PDB file of N, CA and C in Angstrom:
ATOM      1  N   MET A 195      31.832   9.083  -1.256  1.00 90.00           N
ATOM      2  CA  MET A 195      33.075  10.285  -1.123  1.00 90.00           C
ATOM      3  C   MET A 195      33.254  10.332   0.131  1.00 90.00           C
ATOM      4  N   SER A 196      34.840  10.881  -0.363  1.00 93.00           N
ATOM      5  CA  SER A 196      35.934  10.829   1.122  1.00 93.00           C
ATOM      6  C   SER A 196      36.264  12.288   1.457  1.00 93.00           C
ATOM      7  N   VAL A 197      36.051  12.462   2.422  1.00 95.00           N
ATOM      8  CA  VAL A 197      35.818  13.845   3.150  1.00 95.00           C
ATOM      9  C   VAL A 197      37.739  14.009   3.868  1.00 95.00           C
ATOM     10  N   VAL A 198      37.949  14.983   4.117  1.00 94.00           N
ATOM     11  CA  VAL A 198      39.337  15.381   5.103  1.00 94.00           C
ATOM     12  C   VAL A 198      38.674  16.483   5.772  1.00 94.00           C
ATOM     13  N   ILE A 199      38.321  16.782   7.172  1.00 95.00           N
ATOM     14  CA  ILE A 199      38.068  17.673   8.248  1.00 95.00           C
ATOM     15  C   ILE A 199      39.389  18.133   8.658  1.00 95.00           C
ATOM     16  N   ILE A 200      39.207  19.575   8.807  1.00 94.00           N
ATOM     17  CA  ILE A 200      40.443  20.062   9.422  1.00 94.00           C
ATOM     18  C   ILE A 200      40.022  20.854   9.805  1.00 94.00           C
ATOM     19  N   GLY A 201      40.432  20.886  11.542  1.00 92.00           N
ATOM     20  CA  GLY A 201      40.163  22.208  12.786  1.00 92.00           C
ATOM     21  C   GLY A 201      38.912  21.363  13.339  1.00 92.00           C
ATOM     22  N   GLY A 202      38.395  22.236  14.268  1.00 91.00           N
ATOM     23  CA  GLY A 202      37.407  21.634  14.876  1.00 91.00           C
ATOM     24  C   GLY A 202      37.614  21.012  16.036  1.00 91.00           C
ATOM     25  N   HIS A 203      37.291  20.924  17.079  1.00 92.00           N
ATOM     26  CA  HIS A 203      37.219  20.582  18.330  1.00 92.00           C
ATOM     27  C   HIS A 203      37.705  19.152  18.980  1.00 92.00           C
ATOM     28  N   GLU A 204      38.581  18.578  19.792  1.00 92.00           N
ATOM     29  CA  GLU A 204      39.009  16.957  19.787  1.00 92.00           C
ATOM     30  C   GLU A 204      38.029  16.089  20.252  1.00 92.00           C
ATOM     31  N   ARG A 205      37.094  16.709  21.540  1.00 94.00           N
ATOM     32  CA  ARG A 205      36.220  16.358  21.845  1.00 94.00           C
ATOM     33  C   ARG A 205      34.978  15.737  21.364  1.00 94.00           C
ATOM     34  N   MET A 206      34.858  16.595  19.651  1.00 94.00           N
ATOM     35  CA  MET A 206      33.807  16.270  18.839  1.00 94.00           C
ATOM     36  C   MET A 206      34.348  15.157  17.617  1.00 94.00           C
ATOM     37  N   VAL A 207      35.566  14.237  17.514  1.00 94.00           N
ATOM     38  CA  VAL A 207      36.316  14.135  16.180  1.00 94.00           C
ATOM     39  C   VAL A 207      35.343  12.798  16.060  1.00 94.00           C
ATOM     40  N   ARG A 208      35.020  11.968  17.506  1.00 96.00           N
ATOM     41  CA  ARG A 208      33.978  10.914  16.989  1.00 96.00           C
ATOM     42  C   ARG A 208      32.751  11.321  16.368  1.00 96.00           C
ATOM     43  N   GLN A 209      32.534  12.354  16.852  1.00 96.00           N
ATOM     44  CA  GLN A 209      30.758  12.769  16.308  1.00 96.00           C
ATOM     45  C   GLN A 209      30.992  13.574  15.006  1.00 96.00           C
ATOM     46  N   TYR A 210      32.102  13.615  14.755  1.00 95.00           N
ATOM     47  CA  TYR A 210      32.352  14.823  12.957  1.00 95.00           C
ATOM     48  C   TYR A 210      32.504  13.204  12.429  1.00 95.00           C
ATOM     49  N   GLU A 211      33.181  12.175  12.432  1.00 95.00           N
ATOM     50  CA  GLU A 211      33.239  10.906  11.776  1.00 95.00           C
ATOM     51  C   GLU A 211      31.680  10.103  11.496  1.00 95.00           C
ATOM     52  N   GLU A 212      31.242  10.062  12.833  1.00 94.00           N
ATOM     53  CA  GLU A 212      29.632   9.687  12.751  1.00 94.00           C
ATOM     54  C   GLU A 212      28.504  10.425  11.612  1.00 94.00           C
ATOM     55  N   ILE A 213      28.543  11.723  11.765  1.00 94.00           N
ATOM     56  CA  ILE A 213      28.177  12.477  10.922  1.00 94.00           C
ATOM     57  C   ILE A 213      28.113  12.375   9.579  1.00 94.00           C
ATOM     58  N   CYS A 214      30.038  11.921   9.257  1.00 94.00           N
ATOM     59  CA  CYS A 214      30.203  11.773   7.463  1.00 94.00           C
ATOM     60  C   CYS A 214      29.451  10.125   7.417  1.00 94.00           C
ATOM     61  N   GLU A 215      29.657   9.344   8.087  1.00 93.00           N
ATOM     62  CA  GLU A 215      28.981   8.465   7.982  1.00 93.00           C
ATOM     63  C   GLU A 215      27.862   8.192   7.567  1.00 93.00           C
ATOM     64  N   ASN A 216      27.269   8.691   8.454  1.00 93.00           N
ATOM     65  CA  ASN A 216      25.700   8.956   8.396  1.00 93.00           C
ATOM     66  C   ASN A 216      25.124   9.751   6.822  1.00 93.00           C
ATOM     67  N   HIS A 217      26.192  10.323   6.355  1.00 93.00           N
ATOM     68  CA  HIS A 217      26.223  10.952   4.913  1.00 93.00           C
ATOM     69  C   HIS A 217      27.109  10.218   3.775  1.00 93.00           C
ATOM     70  N   GLY A 218      27.070   8.595   4.408  1.00 92.00           N
ATOM     71  CA  GLY A 218      27.807   7.946   3.068  1.00 92.00           C
ATOM     72  C   GLY A 218      29.357   8.029   3.198  1.00 92.00           C
ATOM     73  N   CYS A 219      29.728   8.884   3.670  1.00 93.00           N
ATOM     74  CA  CYS A 219      31.353   9.471   3.405  1.00 93.00           C
ATOM     75  C   CYS A 219      32.293   8.656   4.573  1.00 93.00           C
ATOM     76  N   THR A 220      33.389   8.854   3.598  1.00 94.00           N
ATOM     77  CA  THR A 220      34.274   8.473   5.061  1.00 94.00           C
ATOM     78  C   THR A 220      35.134   9.147   5.254  1.00 94.00           C
ATOM     79  N   ALA A 221      35.656   9.572   6.664  1.00 94.00           N
ATOM     80  CA  ALA A 221      36.318  11.230   6.858  1.00 94.00           C
ATOM     81  C   ALA A 221      37.345  10.569   7.622  1.00 94.00           C
ATOM     82  N   LYS A 222      38.846  11.335   7.040  1.00 93.00           N
ATOM     83  CA  LYS A 222      40.074  11.890   7.979  1.00 93.00           C
ATOM     84  C   LYS A 222      39.941  13.006   9.204  1.00 93.00           C
ATOM     85  N   VAL A 223      39.896  12.948  10.360  1.00 93.00           N
ATOM     86  CA  VAL A 223      39.799  14.668  10.812  1.00 93.00           C
ATOM     87  C   VAL A 223      40.987  14.620  11.465  1.00 93.00           C
ATOM     88  N   PHE A 224      41.579  16.068  11.271  1.00 92.00           N
ATOM     89  CA  PHE A 224      42.594  16.474  11.476  1.00 92.00           C
ATOM     90  C   PHE A 224      42.470  17.887  12.489  1.00 92.00           C
ATOM     91  N   VAL A 225      42.400  17.727  13.852  1.00 90.00           N
ATOM     92  CA  VAL A 225      42.156  19.024  14.540  1.00 90.00           C
ATOM     93  C   VAL A 225      43.529  20.042  14.964  1.00 90.00           C
ATOM     94  N   LYS A 226      44.612  18.991  14.570  1.00 86.00           N
ATOM     95  CA  LYS A 226      45.869  19.748  15.288  1.00 86.00           C
ATOM     96  C   LYS A 226      46.956  19.376  13.951  1.00 86.00           C
ATOM     97  N   GLU A 227      47.599  20.430  13.942  1.00 79.00           N
ATOM     98  CA  GLU A 227      48.392  19.896  12.493  1.00 79.00           C
ATOM     99  C   GLU A 227      50.156  18.480  13.197  1.00 79.00           C
ATOM    100  N   ARG A 228      49.950  17.785  12.841  1.00 79.00           N
ATOM    101  CA  ARG A 228      51.496  16.940  12.904  1.00 79.00           C
ATOM    102  C   ARG A 228      51.819  16.072  11.795  1.00 79.00           C
ATOM    103  N   SER A 229      53.365  15.987  12.568  1.00 77.00           N
ATOM    104  CA  SER A 229      54.137  15.664  11.743  1.00 77.00           C
ATOM    105  C   SER A 229      53.206  15.143  10.514  1.00 77.00           C
ATOM    106  N   GLY A 230      54.609  14.934   9.242  1.00 76.00           N
ATOM    107  CA  GLY A 230      53.281  14.268   8.516  1.00 76.00           C
ATOM    108  C   GLY A 230      51.907  14.289   7.918  1.00 76.00           C
ATOM    109  N   PHE A 231      51.652  15.783   8.181  1.00 75.00           N
ATOM    110  CA  PHE A 231      49.942  16.413   8.004  1.00 75.00           C
ATOM    111  C   PHE A 231      50.036  16.031   6.280  1.00 75.00           C
ATOM    112  N   LYS A 232      50.728  16.345   5.718  1.00 77.00           N
ATOM    113  CA  LYS A 232      50.677  16.610   4.015  1.00 77.00           C
ATOM    114  C   LYS A 232      50.438  15.282   3.462  1.00 77.00           C
ATOM    115  N   LYS A 233      51.202  14.544   4.383  1.00 81.00           N
ATOM    116  CA  LYS A 233      50.958  12.767   3.756  1.00 81.00           C
ATOM    117  C   LYS A 233      50.237  12.302   3.841  1.00 81.00           C
ATOM    118  N   ASN A 234      49.201  12.418   5.374  1.00 83.00           N
ATOM    119  CA  ASN A 234      48.184  11.947   5.573  1.00 83.00           C
ATOM    120  C   ASN A 234      46.915  12.180   4.871  1.00 83.00           C
ATOM    121  N   LEU A 235      47.141  13.604   4.323  1.00 84.00           N
ATOM    122  CA  LEU A 235      45.737  13.638   3.986  1.00 84.00           C
ATOM    123  C   LEU A 235      45.083  13.301   2.877  1.00 84.00           C
ATOM    124  N   GLY A 236      45.889  12.251   1.583  1.00 85.00           N
ATOM    125  CA  GLY A 236      45.518  11.633   0.737  1.00 85.00           C
ATOM    126  C   GLY A 236      44.793  12.458  -0.291  1.00 85.00           C
ATOM    127  N   MET A 237      43.992  11.575  -0.864  1.00 91.00           N
ATOM    128  CA  MET A 237      43.243  12.615  -2.335  1.00 91.00           C
ATOM    129  C   MET A 237      41.679  12.605  -2.181  1.00 91.00           C
ATOM    130  N   PRO A 238      41.280  13.132  -1.482  1.00 92.00           N
ATOM    131  CA  PRO A 238      39.827  13.070  -0.783  1.00 92.00           C
ATOM    132  C   PRO A 238      38.985  13.809  -1.690  1.00 92.00           C
ATOM    133  N   ASP A 239      37.767  13.653  -2.278  1.00 93.00           N
ATOM    134  CA  ASP A 239      36.417  14.530  -2.809  1.00 93.00           C
ATOM    135  C   ASP A 239      36.651  15.834  -2.324  1.00 93.00           C
ATOM    136  N   LEU A 240      36.766  15.935  -0.981  1.00 94.00           N
ATOM    137  CA  LEU A 240      36.320  17.201  -0.275  1.00 94.00           C
ATOM    138  C   LEU A 240      36.880  17.285   0.652  1.00 94.00           C
ATOM    139  N   MET A 241      38.003  18.662   0.974  1.00 95.00           N
ATOM    140  CA  MET A 241      38.617  19.203   1.935  1.00 95.00           C
ATOM    141  C   MET A 241      37.610  20.129   2.853  1.00 95.00           C
ATOM    142  N   ILE A 242      36.896  19.855   3.937  1.00 95.00           N
ATOM    143  CA  ILE A 242      36.418  20.413   4.596  1.00 95.00           C
ATOM    144  C   ILE A 242      36.898  21.290   5.936  1.00 95.00           C
ATOM    145  N   LEU A 243      37.177  22.673   6.123  1.00 94.00           N
ATOM    146  CA  LEU A 243      37.981  23.638   6.792  1.00 94.00           C
ATOM    147  C   LEU A 243      36.984  23.950   7.405  1.00 94.00           C
ATOM    148  N   LEU A 244      36.778  23.740   9.218  1.00 93.00           N
ATOM    149  CA  LEU A 244      36.154  24.552  10.026  1.00 93.00           C
ATOM    150  C   LEU A 244      37.106  25.813  10.651  1.00 93.00           C
ATOM    151  N   THR A 245      37.254  26.760  10.397  1.00 88.00           N
ATOM    152  CA  THR A 245      38.128  28.042  10.001  1.00 88.00           C
ATOM    153  C   THR A 245      37.982  28.530  11.172  1.00 88.00           C
ATOM    154  N   ASN A 246      36.992  28.224  12.580  1.00 89.00           N
ATOM    155  CA  ASN A 246      37.271  29.169  13.651  1.00 89.00           C
ATOM    156  C   ASN A 246      38.271  28.398  14.876  1.00 89.00           C
ATOM    157  N   THR A 247      38.292  26.882  14.612  1.00 85.00           N
ATOM    158  CA  THR A 247      39.438  26.190  15.405  1.00 85.00           C
ATOM    159  C   THR A 247      40.885  25.736  15.177  1.00 85.00           C
ATOM    160  N   VAL A 248      40.760  26.536  14.045  1.00 86.00           N
ATOM    161  CA  VAL A 248      42.197  26.096  13.337  1.00 86.00           C
ATOM    162  C   VAL A 248      43.353  26.952  13.402  1.00 86.00           C
ATOM    163  N   SER A 249      44.556  26.935  12.872  1.00 87.00           N
ATOM    164  CA  SER A 249      45.697  27.610  13.255  1.00 87.00           C
ATOM    165  C   SER A 249      45.631  28.078  11.617  1.00 87.00           C
ATOM    166  N   HIS A 250      46.242  29.707  11.287  1.00 89.00           N
ATOM    167  CA  HIS A 250      46.141  29.878   9.862  1.00 89.00           C
ATOM    168  C   HIS A 250      46.874  28.980   9.502  1.00 89.00           C
ATOM    169  N   LYS A 251      48.057  28.632  10.144  1.00 88.00           N
ATOM    170  CA  LYS A 251      49.233  27.988   9.188  1.00 88.00           C
ATOM    171  C   LYS A 251      48.864  26.931   8.598  1.00 88.00           C
ATOM    172  N   MET A 252      47.665  25.966   9.609  1.00 88.00           N
ATOM    173  CA  MET A 252      47.161  24.904   9.236  1.00 88.00           C
ATOM    174  C   MET A 252      46.480  25.181   7.648  1.00 88.00           C
ATOM    175  N   VAL A 253      45.490  26.065   7.826  1.00 89.00           N
ATOM    176  CA  VAL A 253      44.296  26.520   6.764  1.00 89.00           C
ATOM    177  C   VAL A 253      45.581  26.609   5.793  1.00 89.00           C
ATOM    178  N   LYS A 254      46.471  27.569   5.621  1.00 90.00           N
ATOM    179  CA  LYS A 254      47.058  27.749   4.779  1.00 90.00           C
ATOM    180  C   LYS A 254      48.062  26.529   3.666  1.00 90.00           C
ATOM    181  N   SER A 255      48.921  25.264   4.774  1.00 88.00           N
ATOM    182  CA  SER A 255      48.816  24.052   4.327  1.00 88.00           C
ATOM    183  C   SER A 255      48.297  23.252   3.821  1.00 88.00           C
ATOM    184  N   ALA A 256      47.188  23.324   4.166  1.00 89.00           N
ATOM    185  CA  ALA A 256      45.956  22.487   3.623  1.00 89.00           C
ATOM    186  C   ALA A 256      45.526  22.867   2.759  1.00 89.00           C
ATOM    187  N   VAL A 257      45.292  24.653   2.413  1.00 92.00           N
ATOM    188  CA  VAL A 257      44.694  24.855   0.801  1.00 92.00           C
ATOM    189  C   VAL A 257      45.488  24.916  -0.257  1.00 92.00           C
ATOM    190  N   ASN A 258      47.158  24.715   0.156  1.00 92.00           N
ATOM    191  CA  ASN A 258      48.219  24.796  -1.144  1.00 92.00           C
ATOM    192  C   ASN A 258      47.858  22.988  -1.210  1.00 92.00           C
ATOM    193  N   GLU A 259      48.261  22.288  -0.270  1.00 90.00           N
ATOM    194  CA  GLU A 259      47.726  20.649  -0.556  1.00 90.00           C
ATOM    195  C   GLU A 259      46.611  20.680  -1.038  1.00 90.00           C
ATOM    196  N   ALA A 260      45.429  21.252  -1.128  1.00 92.00           N
ATOM    197  CA  ALA A 260      44.036  21.136  -1.758  1.00 92.00           C
ATOM    198  C   ALA A 260      44.204  21.359  -3.243  1.00 92.00           C
ATOM    199  N   LYS A 261      45.136  22.757  -3.064  1.00 93.00           N
ATOM    200  CA  LYS A 261      45.325  23.459  -5.143  1.00 93.00           C
ATOM    201  C   LYS A 261      45.972  22.945  -5.737  1.00 93.00           C
ATOM    202  N   ARG A 262      46.846  22.060  -5.060  1.00 92.00           N
ATOM    203  CA  ARG A 262      48.292  20.881  -5.757  1.00 92.00           C
ATOM    204  C   ARG A 262      47.493  19.895  -6.199  1.00 92.00           C
ATOM    205  N   ASN A 263      46.305  19.184  -5.545  1.00 91.00           N
ATOM    206  CA  ASN A 263      45.961  17.796  -5.945  1.00 91.00           C
ATOM    207  C   ASN A 263      44.458  17.962  -6.832  1.00 91.00           C
ATOM    208  N   LYS A 264      44.326  19.442  -6.653  1.00 94.00           N
ATOM    209  CA  LYS A 264      42.695  19.907  -7.100  1.00 94.00           C
ATOM    210  C   LYS A 264      41.805  19.263  -6.162  1.00 94.00           C
ATOM    211  N   ILE A 265      41.656  19.212  -5.311  1.00 94.00           N
ATOM    212  CA  ILE A 265      40.738  18.829  -4.328  1.00 94.00           C
ATOM    213  C   ILE A 265      39.954  19.947  -4.134  1.00 94.00           C
ATOM    214  N   LYS A 266      38.141  20.274  -3.891  1.00 95.00           N
ATOM    215  CA  LYS A 266      37.176  20.606  -3.545  1.00 95.00           C
ATOM    216  C   LYS A 266      37.306  20.921  -2.162  1.00 95.00           C
ATOM    217  N   ILE A 267      37.200  22.563  -1.938  1.00 95.00           N
ATOM    218  CA  ILE A 267      36.994  22.731  -0.308  1.00 95.00           C
ATOM    219  C   ILE A 267      36.234  23.622  -0.143  1.00 95.00           C
ATOM    220  N   ALA A 268      35.523  23.436   1.261  1.00 95.00           N
ATOM    221  CA  ALA A 268      34.539  23.665   1.339  1.00 95.00           C
ATOM    222  C   ALA A 268      34.923  24.264   3.334  1.00 95.00           C
ATOM    223  N   ARG A 269      34.595  25.748   3.223  1.00 93.00           N
ATOM    224  CA  ARG A 269      34.580  26.118   4.927  1.00 93.00           C
ATOM    225  C   ARG A 269      33.644  26.573   5.724  1.00 93.00           C
ATOM    226  N   SER A 270      33.666  26.328   6.984  1.00 93.00           N
ATOM    227  CA  SER A 270      32.744  26.734   7.813  1.00 93.00           C
ATOM    228  C   SER A 270      33.399  27.579   8.624  1.00 93.00           C
ATOM    229  N   HIS A 271      32.763  28.526   9.187  1.00 93.00           N
ATOM    230  CA  HIS A 271      33.008  29.267  10.418  1.00 93.00           C
ATOM    231  C   HIS A 271      33.215  28.468  11.865  1.00 93.00           C
ATOM    232  N   SER A 272      31.796  27.593  11.257  1.00 92.00           N
ATOM    233  CA  SER A 272      31.664  27.267  13.389  1.00 92.00           C
ATOM    234  C   SER A 272      32.346  25.695  13.101  1.00 92.00           C
ATOM    235  N   SER A 273      31.810  25.289  13.996  1.00 92.00           N
ATOM    236  CA  SER A 273      32.589  23.876  14.119  1.00 92.00           C
ATOM    237  C   SER A 273      31.722  23.022  14.671  1.00 92.00           C
ATOM    238  N   SER A 274      30.249  22.926  14.407  1.00 93.00           N
ATOM    239  CA  SER A 274      29.441  22.632  15.366  1.00 93.00           C
ATOM    240  C   SER A 274      28.633  21.084  14.545  1.00 93.00           C
ATOM    241  N   ALA A 275      28.444  20.141  14.651  1.00 93.00           N
ATOM    242  CA  ALA A 275      27.887  18.812  14.493  1.00 93.00           C
ATOM    243  C   ALA A 275      26.520  19.766  13.131  1.00 93.00           C
ATOM    244  N   ALA A 276      26.042  20.800  13.677  1.00 94.00           N
ATOM    245  CA  ALA A 276      25.010  21.388  12.360  1.00 94.00           C
ATOM    246  C   ALA A 276      25.091  21.998  11.280  1.00 94.00           C
ATOM    247  N   ALA A 277      26.633  22.081  11.525  1.00 94.00           N
ATOM    248  CA  ALA A 277      27.373  23.133  10.563  1.00 94.00           C
ATOM    249  C   ALA A 277      28.135  21.868   9.504  1.00 94.00           C
ATOM    250  N   LEU A 278      28.616  20.974  10.199  1.00 94.00           N
ATOM    251  CA  LEU A 278      29.363  19.807   9.670  1.00 94.00           C
ATOM    252  C   LEU A 278      28.241  19.527   8.687  1.00 94.00           C
ATOM    253  N   THR A 279      26.990  19.024   9.174  1.00 93.00           N
ATOM    254  CA  THR A 279      25.810  18.194   8.488  1.00 93.00           C
ATOM    255  C   THR A 279      25.599  19.260   7.562  1.00 93.00           C
ATOM    256  N   ASN A 280      25.591  20.825   6.833  1.00 93.00           N
ATOM    257  CA  ASN A 280      25.305  21.430   6.396  1.00 93.00           C
ATOM    258  C   ASN A 280      26.263  21.356   5.092  1.00 93.00           C
ATOM    259  N   VAL A 281      27.558  21.531   5.349  1.00 93.00           N
ATOM    260  CA  VAL A 281      28.406  21.524   4.322  1.00 93.00           C
ATOM    261  C   VAL A 281      28.653  20.109   3.406  1.00 93.00           C
ATOM    262  N   LEU A 282      28.443  19.022   4.184  1.00 93.00           N
ATOM    263  CA  LEU A 282      27.716  18.408   3.409  1.00 93.00           C
ATOM    264  C   LEU A 282      27.090  18.183   2.551  1.00 93.00           C
ATOM    265  N   GLN A 283      25.612  18.263   3.185  1.00 92.00           N
ATOM    266  CA  GLN A 283      24.331  18.102   2.184  1.00 92.00           C
ATOM    267  C   GLN A 283      24.663  19.692   1.124  1.00 92.00           C
ATOM    268  N   SER A 284      25.158  20.307   1.282  1.00 92.00           N
ATOM    269  CA  SER A 284      25.280  21.333   0.203  1.00 92.00           C
ATOM    270  C   SER A 284      26.502  21.292  -0.776  1.00 92.00           C
ATOM    271  N   ASN A 285      27.176  19.978  -0.604  1.00 90.00           N
ATOM    272  CA  ASN A 285      28.196  19.086  -1.543  1.00 90.00           C
ATOM    273  C   ASN A 285      27.584  18.017  -2.022  1.00 90.00           C
ATOM    274  N   GLY A 286      26.769  17.693  -1.554  1.00 83.00           N
ATOM    275  CA  GLY A 286      25.884  16.514  -2.624  1.00 83.00           C
ATOM    276  C   GLY A 286      25.626  15.309  -1.496  1.00 83.00           C
ATOM    277  N   ALA A 287      26.323  15.561  -0.176  1.00 78.00           N
ATOM    278  CA  ALA A 287      26.019  14.206   0.496  1.00 78.00           C
ATOM    279  C   ALA A 287      24.921  13.993   1.255  1.00 78.00           C
ATOM    280  N   LEU A 288      23.885  12.976   0.863  1.00 79.00           N
ATOM    281  CA  LEU A 288      22.957  13.201   1.579  1.00 79.00           C
ATOM    282  C   LEU A 288      22.242  11.950   2.546  1.00 79.00           C
ATOM    283  N   PRO A 289      22.014  12.665   3.611  1.00 78.00           N
ATOM    284  CA  PRO A 289      21.818  11.583   4.862  1.00 78.00           C
ATOM    285  C   PRO A 289      21.593  10.380   4.450  1.00 78.00           C
ATOM    286  N   LEU A 290      22.142   9.215   4.871  1.00 76.00           N
ATOM    287  CA  LEU A 290      21.663   7.653   4.659  1.00 76.00           C
ATOM    288  C   LEU A 290      19.823   7.399   5.331  1.00 76.00           C
ATOM    289  N   THR A 291      18.998   6.822   4.388  1.00 68.00           N
ATOM    290  CA  THR A 291      18.035   6.303   5.334  1.00 68.00           C
ATOM    291  C   THR A 291      18.358   5.011   6.001  1.00 68.00           C
ATOM    292  N   SER A 292      17.694   5.209   7.459  1.00 52.00           N
ATOM    293  CA  SER A 292      17.521   3.572   8.097  1.00 52.00           C
ATOM    294  C   SER A 292      16.689   3.104   7.632  1.00 52.00           C
ATOM    295  N   GLN A 293      17.095   1.974   7.578  1.00 43.00           N
ATOM    296  CA  GLN A 293      16.426   0.658   7.208  1.00 43.00           C
ATOM    297  C   GLN A 293      16.355  -0.311   8.491  1.00 43.00           C
ATOM    298  N   SER A 294      14.779  -0.219   9.283  1.00 42.00           N
ATOM    299  CA  SER A 294      14.344  -0.723  10.208  1.00 42.00           C
ATOM    300  C   SER A 294      13.105  -2.194   9.445  1.00 42.00           C
TER     301      SER A 294
END
């Protein structure tokens, strides 16, 4: 599953990516809106909005792109690792088991 995460904390970008990786997902993380934001979203299976740490303008832009491209949206008010894990699991991404 491919995932786009919008919002969150800059210091946690790598952690967000690792959580997605551990759930078998590829992730793009956008904590700030930059030029070419819409162009770089791509066509993910799921768009996750971490609404507490993102501007209203960026949310509106992302939601418009998601609607236009029929992308599923999940929202979480929290930007924590646990909140991201819950969103992924509630949308069908199960943790990968480590094979030792």
